[in-house]
CSV table of N, CA, C and O in Angstrom, one decimal:
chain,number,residue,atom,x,y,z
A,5,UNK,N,84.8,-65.5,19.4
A,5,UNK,CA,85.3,-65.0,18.1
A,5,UNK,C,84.4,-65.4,17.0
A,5,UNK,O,83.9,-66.5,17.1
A,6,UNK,N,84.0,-64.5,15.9
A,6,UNK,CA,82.8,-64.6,14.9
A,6,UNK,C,83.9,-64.5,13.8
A,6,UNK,O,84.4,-63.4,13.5
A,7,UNK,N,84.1,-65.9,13.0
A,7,UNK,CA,84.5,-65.4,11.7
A,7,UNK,C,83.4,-65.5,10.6
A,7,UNK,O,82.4,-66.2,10.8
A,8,UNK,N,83.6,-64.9,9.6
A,8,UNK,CA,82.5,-64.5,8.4
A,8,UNK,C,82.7,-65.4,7.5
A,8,UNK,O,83.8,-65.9,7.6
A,9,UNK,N,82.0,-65.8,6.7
A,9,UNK,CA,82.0,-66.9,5.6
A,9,UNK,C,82.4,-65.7,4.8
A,9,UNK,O,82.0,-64.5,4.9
A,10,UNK,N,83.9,-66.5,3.7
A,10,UNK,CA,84.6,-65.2,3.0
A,10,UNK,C,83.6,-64.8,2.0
A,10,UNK,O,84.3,-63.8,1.7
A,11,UNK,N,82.8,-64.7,1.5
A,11,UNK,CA,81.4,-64.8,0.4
A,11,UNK,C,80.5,-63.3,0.8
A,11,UNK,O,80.3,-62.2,0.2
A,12,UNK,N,80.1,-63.6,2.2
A,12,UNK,CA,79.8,-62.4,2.7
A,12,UNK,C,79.4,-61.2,2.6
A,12,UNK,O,79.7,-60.9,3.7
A,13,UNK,N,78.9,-60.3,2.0
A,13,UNK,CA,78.9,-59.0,1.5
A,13,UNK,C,78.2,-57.9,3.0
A,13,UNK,O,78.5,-56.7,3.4
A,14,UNK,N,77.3,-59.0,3.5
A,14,UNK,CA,76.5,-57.4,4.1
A,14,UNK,C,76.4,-58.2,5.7
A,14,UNK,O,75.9,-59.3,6.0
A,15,UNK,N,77.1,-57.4,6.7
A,15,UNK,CA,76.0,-57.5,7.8
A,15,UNK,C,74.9,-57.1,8.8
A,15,UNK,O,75.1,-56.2,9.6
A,16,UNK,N,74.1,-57.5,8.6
A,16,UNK,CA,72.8,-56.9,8.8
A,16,UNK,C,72.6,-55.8,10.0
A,16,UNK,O,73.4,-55.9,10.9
A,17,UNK,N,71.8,-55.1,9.9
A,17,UNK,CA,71.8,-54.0,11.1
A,17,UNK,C,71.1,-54.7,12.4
A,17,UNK,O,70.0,-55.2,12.3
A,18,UNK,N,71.8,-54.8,13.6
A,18,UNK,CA,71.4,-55.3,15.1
A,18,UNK,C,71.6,-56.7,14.8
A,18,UNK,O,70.8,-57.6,15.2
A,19,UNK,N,72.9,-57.2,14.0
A,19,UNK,CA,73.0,-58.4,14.2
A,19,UNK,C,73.8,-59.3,15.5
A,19,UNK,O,73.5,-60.4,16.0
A,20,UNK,N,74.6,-58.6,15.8
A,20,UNK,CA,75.6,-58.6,17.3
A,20,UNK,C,74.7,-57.4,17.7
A,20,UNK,O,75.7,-56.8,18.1
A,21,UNK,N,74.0,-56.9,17.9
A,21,UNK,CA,74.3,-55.6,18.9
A,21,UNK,C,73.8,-56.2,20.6
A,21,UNK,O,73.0,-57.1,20.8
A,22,UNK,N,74.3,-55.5,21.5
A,22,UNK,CA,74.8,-56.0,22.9
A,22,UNK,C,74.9,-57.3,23.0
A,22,UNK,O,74.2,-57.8,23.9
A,23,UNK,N,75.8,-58.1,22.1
A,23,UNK,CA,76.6,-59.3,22.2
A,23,UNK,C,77.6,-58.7,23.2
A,23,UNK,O,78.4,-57.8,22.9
A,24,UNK,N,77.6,-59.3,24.5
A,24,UNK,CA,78.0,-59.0,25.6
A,24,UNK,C,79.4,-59.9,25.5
A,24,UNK,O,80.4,-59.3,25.7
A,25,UNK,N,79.4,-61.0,25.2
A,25,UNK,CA,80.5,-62.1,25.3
A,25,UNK,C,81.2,-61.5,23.9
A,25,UNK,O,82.4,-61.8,23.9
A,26,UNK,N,81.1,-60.9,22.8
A,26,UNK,CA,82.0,-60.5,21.5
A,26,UNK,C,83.0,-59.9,22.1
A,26,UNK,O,82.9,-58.9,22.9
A,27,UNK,N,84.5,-60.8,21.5
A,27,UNK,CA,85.7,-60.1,21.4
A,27,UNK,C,86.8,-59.7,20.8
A,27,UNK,O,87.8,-59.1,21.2
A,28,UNK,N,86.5,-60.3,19.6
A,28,UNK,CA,86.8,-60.8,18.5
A,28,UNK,C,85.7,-61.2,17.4
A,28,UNK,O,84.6,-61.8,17.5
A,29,UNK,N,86.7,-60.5,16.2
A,29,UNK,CA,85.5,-60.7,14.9
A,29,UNK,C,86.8,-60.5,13.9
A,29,UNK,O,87.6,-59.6,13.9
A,30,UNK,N,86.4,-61.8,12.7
A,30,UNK,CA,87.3,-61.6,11.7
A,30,UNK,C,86.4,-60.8,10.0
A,30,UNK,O,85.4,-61.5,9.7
A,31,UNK,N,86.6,-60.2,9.5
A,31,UNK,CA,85.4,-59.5,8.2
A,31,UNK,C,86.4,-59.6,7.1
A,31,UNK,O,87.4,-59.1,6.8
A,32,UNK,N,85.5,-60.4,6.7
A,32,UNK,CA,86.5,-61.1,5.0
A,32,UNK,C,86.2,-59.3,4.0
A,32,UNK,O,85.6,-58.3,4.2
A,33,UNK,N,87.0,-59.6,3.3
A,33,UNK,CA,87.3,-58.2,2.2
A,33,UNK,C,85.9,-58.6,1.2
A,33,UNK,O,85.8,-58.0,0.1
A,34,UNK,N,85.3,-59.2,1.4
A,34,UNK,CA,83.6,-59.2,0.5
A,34,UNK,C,83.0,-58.5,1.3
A,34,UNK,O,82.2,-57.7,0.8
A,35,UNK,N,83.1,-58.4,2.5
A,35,UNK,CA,81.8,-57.1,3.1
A,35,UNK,C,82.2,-56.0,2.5
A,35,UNK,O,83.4,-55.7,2.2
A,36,UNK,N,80.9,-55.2,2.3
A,36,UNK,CA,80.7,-54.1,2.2
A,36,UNK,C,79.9,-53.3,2.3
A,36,UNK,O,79.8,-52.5,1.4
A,37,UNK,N,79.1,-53.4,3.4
A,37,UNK,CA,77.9,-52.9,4.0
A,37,UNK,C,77.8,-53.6,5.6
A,37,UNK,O,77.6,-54.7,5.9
A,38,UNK,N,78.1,-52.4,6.2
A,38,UNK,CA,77.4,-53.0,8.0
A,38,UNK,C,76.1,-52.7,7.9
A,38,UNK,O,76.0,-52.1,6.8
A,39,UNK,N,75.3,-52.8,8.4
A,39,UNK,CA,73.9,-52.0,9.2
A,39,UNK,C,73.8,-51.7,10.5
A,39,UNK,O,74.2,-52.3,11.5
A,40,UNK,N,73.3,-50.7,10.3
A,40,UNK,CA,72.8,-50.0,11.8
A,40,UNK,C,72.7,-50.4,12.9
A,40,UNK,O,71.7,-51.0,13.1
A,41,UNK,N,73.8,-50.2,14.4
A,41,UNK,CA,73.8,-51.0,14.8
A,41,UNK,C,74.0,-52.6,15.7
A,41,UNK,O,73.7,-53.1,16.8
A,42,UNK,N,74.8,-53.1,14.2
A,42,UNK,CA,75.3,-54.6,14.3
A,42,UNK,C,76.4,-54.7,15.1
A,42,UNK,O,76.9,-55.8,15.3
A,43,UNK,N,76.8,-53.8,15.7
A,43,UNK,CA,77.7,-54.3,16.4
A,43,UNK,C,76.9,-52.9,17.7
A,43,UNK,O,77.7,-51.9,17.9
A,44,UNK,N,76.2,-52.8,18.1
A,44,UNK,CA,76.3,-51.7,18.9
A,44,UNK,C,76.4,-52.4,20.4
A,44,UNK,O,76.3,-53.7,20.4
A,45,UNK,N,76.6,-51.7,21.5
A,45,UNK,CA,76.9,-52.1,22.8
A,45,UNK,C,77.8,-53.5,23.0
A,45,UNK,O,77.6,-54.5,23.7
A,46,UNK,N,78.6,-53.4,22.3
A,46,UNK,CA,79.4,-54.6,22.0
A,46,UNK,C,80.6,-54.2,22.6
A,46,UNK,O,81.5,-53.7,21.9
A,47,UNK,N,80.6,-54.5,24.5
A,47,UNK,CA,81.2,-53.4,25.3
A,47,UNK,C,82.8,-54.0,25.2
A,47,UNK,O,83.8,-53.4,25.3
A,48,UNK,N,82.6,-55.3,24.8
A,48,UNK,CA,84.2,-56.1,25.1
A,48,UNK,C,84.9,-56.6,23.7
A,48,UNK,O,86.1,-57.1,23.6
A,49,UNK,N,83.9,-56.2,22.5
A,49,UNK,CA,84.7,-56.4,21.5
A,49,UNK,C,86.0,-55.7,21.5
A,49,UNK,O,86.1,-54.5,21.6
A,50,UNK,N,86.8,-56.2,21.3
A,50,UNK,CA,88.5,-55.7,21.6
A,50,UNK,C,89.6,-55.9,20.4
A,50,UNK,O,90.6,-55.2,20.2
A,51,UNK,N,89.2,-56.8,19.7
A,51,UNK,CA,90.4,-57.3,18.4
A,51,UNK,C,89.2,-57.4,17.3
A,51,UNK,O,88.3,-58.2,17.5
A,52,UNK,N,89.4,-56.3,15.6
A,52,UNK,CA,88.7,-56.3,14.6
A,52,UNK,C,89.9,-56.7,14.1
A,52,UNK,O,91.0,-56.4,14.6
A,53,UNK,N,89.7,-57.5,12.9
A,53,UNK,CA,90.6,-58.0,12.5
A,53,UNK,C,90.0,-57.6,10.7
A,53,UNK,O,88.8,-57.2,11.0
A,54,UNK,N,90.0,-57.5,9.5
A,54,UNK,CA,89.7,-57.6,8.5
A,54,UNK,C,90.8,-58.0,7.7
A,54,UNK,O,92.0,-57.8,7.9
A,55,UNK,N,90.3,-58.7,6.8
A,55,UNK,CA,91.5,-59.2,5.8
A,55,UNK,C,91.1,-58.3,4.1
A,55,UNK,O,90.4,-58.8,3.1
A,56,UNK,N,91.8,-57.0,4.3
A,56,UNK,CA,91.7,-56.7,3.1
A,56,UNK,C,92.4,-55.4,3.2
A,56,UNK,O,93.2,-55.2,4.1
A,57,UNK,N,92.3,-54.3,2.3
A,57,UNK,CA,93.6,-53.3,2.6
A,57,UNK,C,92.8,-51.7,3.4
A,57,UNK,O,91.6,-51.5,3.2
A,58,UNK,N,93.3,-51.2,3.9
A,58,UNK,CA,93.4,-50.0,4.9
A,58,UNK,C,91.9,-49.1,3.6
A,58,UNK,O,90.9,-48.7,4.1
A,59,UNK,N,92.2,-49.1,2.1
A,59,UNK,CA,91.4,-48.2,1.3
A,59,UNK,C,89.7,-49.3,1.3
A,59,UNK,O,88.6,-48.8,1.0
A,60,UNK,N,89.8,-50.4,1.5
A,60,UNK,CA,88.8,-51.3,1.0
A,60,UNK,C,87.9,-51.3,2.4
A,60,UNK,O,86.7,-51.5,2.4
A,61,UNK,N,88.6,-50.9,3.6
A,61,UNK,CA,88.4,-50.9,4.8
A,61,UNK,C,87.5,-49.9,4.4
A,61,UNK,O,86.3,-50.1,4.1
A,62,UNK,N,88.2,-48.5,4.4
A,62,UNK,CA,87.4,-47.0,4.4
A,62,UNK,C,86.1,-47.1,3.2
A,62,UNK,O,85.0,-46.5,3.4
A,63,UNK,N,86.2,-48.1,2.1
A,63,UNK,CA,85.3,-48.2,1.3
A,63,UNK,C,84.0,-48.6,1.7
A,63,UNK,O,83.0,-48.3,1.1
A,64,UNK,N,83.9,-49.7,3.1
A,64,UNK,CA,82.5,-50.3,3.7
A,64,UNK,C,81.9,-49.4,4.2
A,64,UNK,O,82.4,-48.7,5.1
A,65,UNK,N,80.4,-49.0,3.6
A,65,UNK,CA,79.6,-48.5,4.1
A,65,UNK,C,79.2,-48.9,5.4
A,65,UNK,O,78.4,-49.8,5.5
A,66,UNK,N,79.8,-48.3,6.9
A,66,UNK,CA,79.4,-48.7,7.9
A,66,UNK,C,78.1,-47.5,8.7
A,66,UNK,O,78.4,-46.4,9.1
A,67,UNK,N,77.3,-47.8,8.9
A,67,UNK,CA,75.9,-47.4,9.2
A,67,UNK,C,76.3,-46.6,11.1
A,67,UNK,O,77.2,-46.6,11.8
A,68,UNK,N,75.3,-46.0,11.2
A,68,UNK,CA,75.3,-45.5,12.5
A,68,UNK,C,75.1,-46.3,13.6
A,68,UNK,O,74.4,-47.3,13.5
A,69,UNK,N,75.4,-46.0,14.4
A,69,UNK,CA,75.5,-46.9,16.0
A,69,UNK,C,76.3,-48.3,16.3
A,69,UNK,O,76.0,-49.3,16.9
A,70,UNK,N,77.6,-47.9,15.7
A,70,UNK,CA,78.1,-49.4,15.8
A,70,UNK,C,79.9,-48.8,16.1
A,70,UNK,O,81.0,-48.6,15.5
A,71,UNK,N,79.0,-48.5,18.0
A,71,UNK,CA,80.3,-48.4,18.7
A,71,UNK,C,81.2,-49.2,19.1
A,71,UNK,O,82.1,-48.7,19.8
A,72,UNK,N,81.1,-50.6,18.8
A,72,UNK,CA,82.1,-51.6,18.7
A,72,UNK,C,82.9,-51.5,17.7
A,72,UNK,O,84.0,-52.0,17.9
A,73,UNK,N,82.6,-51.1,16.5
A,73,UNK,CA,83.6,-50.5,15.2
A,73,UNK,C,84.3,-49.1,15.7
A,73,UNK,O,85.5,-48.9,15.9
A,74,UNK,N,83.2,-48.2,15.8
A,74,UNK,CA,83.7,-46.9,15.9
A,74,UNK,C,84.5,-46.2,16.8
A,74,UNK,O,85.3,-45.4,16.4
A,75,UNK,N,84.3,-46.6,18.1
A,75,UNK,CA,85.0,-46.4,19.5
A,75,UNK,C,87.0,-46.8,18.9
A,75,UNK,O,87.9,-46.1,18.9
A,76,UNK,N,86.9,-48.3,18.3
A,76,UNK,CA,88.6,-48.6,18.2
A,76,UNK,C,89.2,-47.6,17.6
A,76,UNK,O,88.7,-46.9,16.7
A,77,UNK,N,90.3,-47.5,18.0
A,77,UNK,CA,91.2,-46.6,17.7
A,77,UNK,C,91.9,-47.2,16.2
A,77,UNK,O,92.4,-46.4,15.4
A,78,UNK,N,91.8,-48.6,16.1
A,78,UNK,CA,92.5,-49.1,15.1
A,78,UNK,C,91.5,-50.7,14.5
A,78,UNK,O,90.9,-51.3,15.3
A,79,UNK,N,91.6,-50.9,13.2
A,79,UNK,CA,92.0,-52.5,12.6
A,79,UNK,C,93.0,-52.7,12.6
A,79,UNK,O,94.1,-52.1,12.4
A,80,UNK,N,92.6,-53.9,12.8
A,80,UNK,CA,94.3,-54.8,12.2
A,80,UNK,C,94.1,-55.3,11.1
A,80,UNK,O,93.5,-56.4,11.3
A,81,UNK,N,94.3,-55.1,9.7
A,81,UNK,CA,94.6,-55.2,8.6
A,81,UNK,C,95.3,-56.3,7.9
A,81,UNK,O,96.4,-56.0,7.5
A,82,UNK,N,94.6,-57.8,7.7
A,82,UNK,CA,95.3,-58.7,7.5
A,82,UNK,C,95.4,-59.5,5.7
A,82,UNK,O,95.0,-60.4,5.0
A,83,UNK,N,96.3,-58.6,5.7
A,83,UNK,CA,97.0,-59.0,4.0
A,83,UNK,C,96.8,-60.2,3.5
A,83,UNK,O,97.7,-61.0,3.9
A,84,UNK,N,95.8,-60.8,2.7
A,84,UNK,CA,96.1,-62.3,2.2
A,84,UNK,C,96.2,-62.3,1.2
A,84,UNK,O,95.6,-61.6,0.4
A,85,UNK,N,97.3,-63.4,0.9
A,85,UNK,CA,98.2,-63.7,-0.3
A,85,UNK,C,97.0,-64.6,-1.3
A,85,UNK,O,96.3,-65.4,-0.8
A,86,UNK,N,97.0,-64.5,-2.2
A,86,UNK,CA,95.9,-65.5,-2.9
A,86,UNK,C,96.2,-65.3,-4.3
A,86,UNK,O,95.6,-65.9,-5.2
């Protein structure tokens, strides 16, 4: 499981990519930029978790080849109260 320092903004292109053991990843609502890649061949990632809303979600610039994002059918969208 990879959680993000909430501060966060960008993660880099080929930062996970064929992280074989990723299966879980938490992405604080400061990202807003993937790169190319960062998650690609990330065959077992299984649970994305982000904490911020479904529009802020669609707002991250996510880059090409990052079929550990793009393959899910779904986030799970985690509302925090603050």
């Amino acid at each position: 499981k990879i959680t993000f320092n909430s501060n966060i903004e960008t993660i880099e292109s080929e930062a996970f990519s064929s992280c074989l053991i990723l299966e879980c990843i938490i992405i604080p609502k400061s990202v807003t930029y993937i790169g190319e890649q960062a998650f690609d061949c990330c065959n077992y990632l299984t649970y994305i978790y982000y904490c911020g809303s479904p529009l802020e979600w669609a707002a991250i610039t996510k880059e090409s080849n990052n079929e550990g994002l793009f393959q899910k059918q779904y986030v799970i969208i985690v509302k925090q109260d603050k």
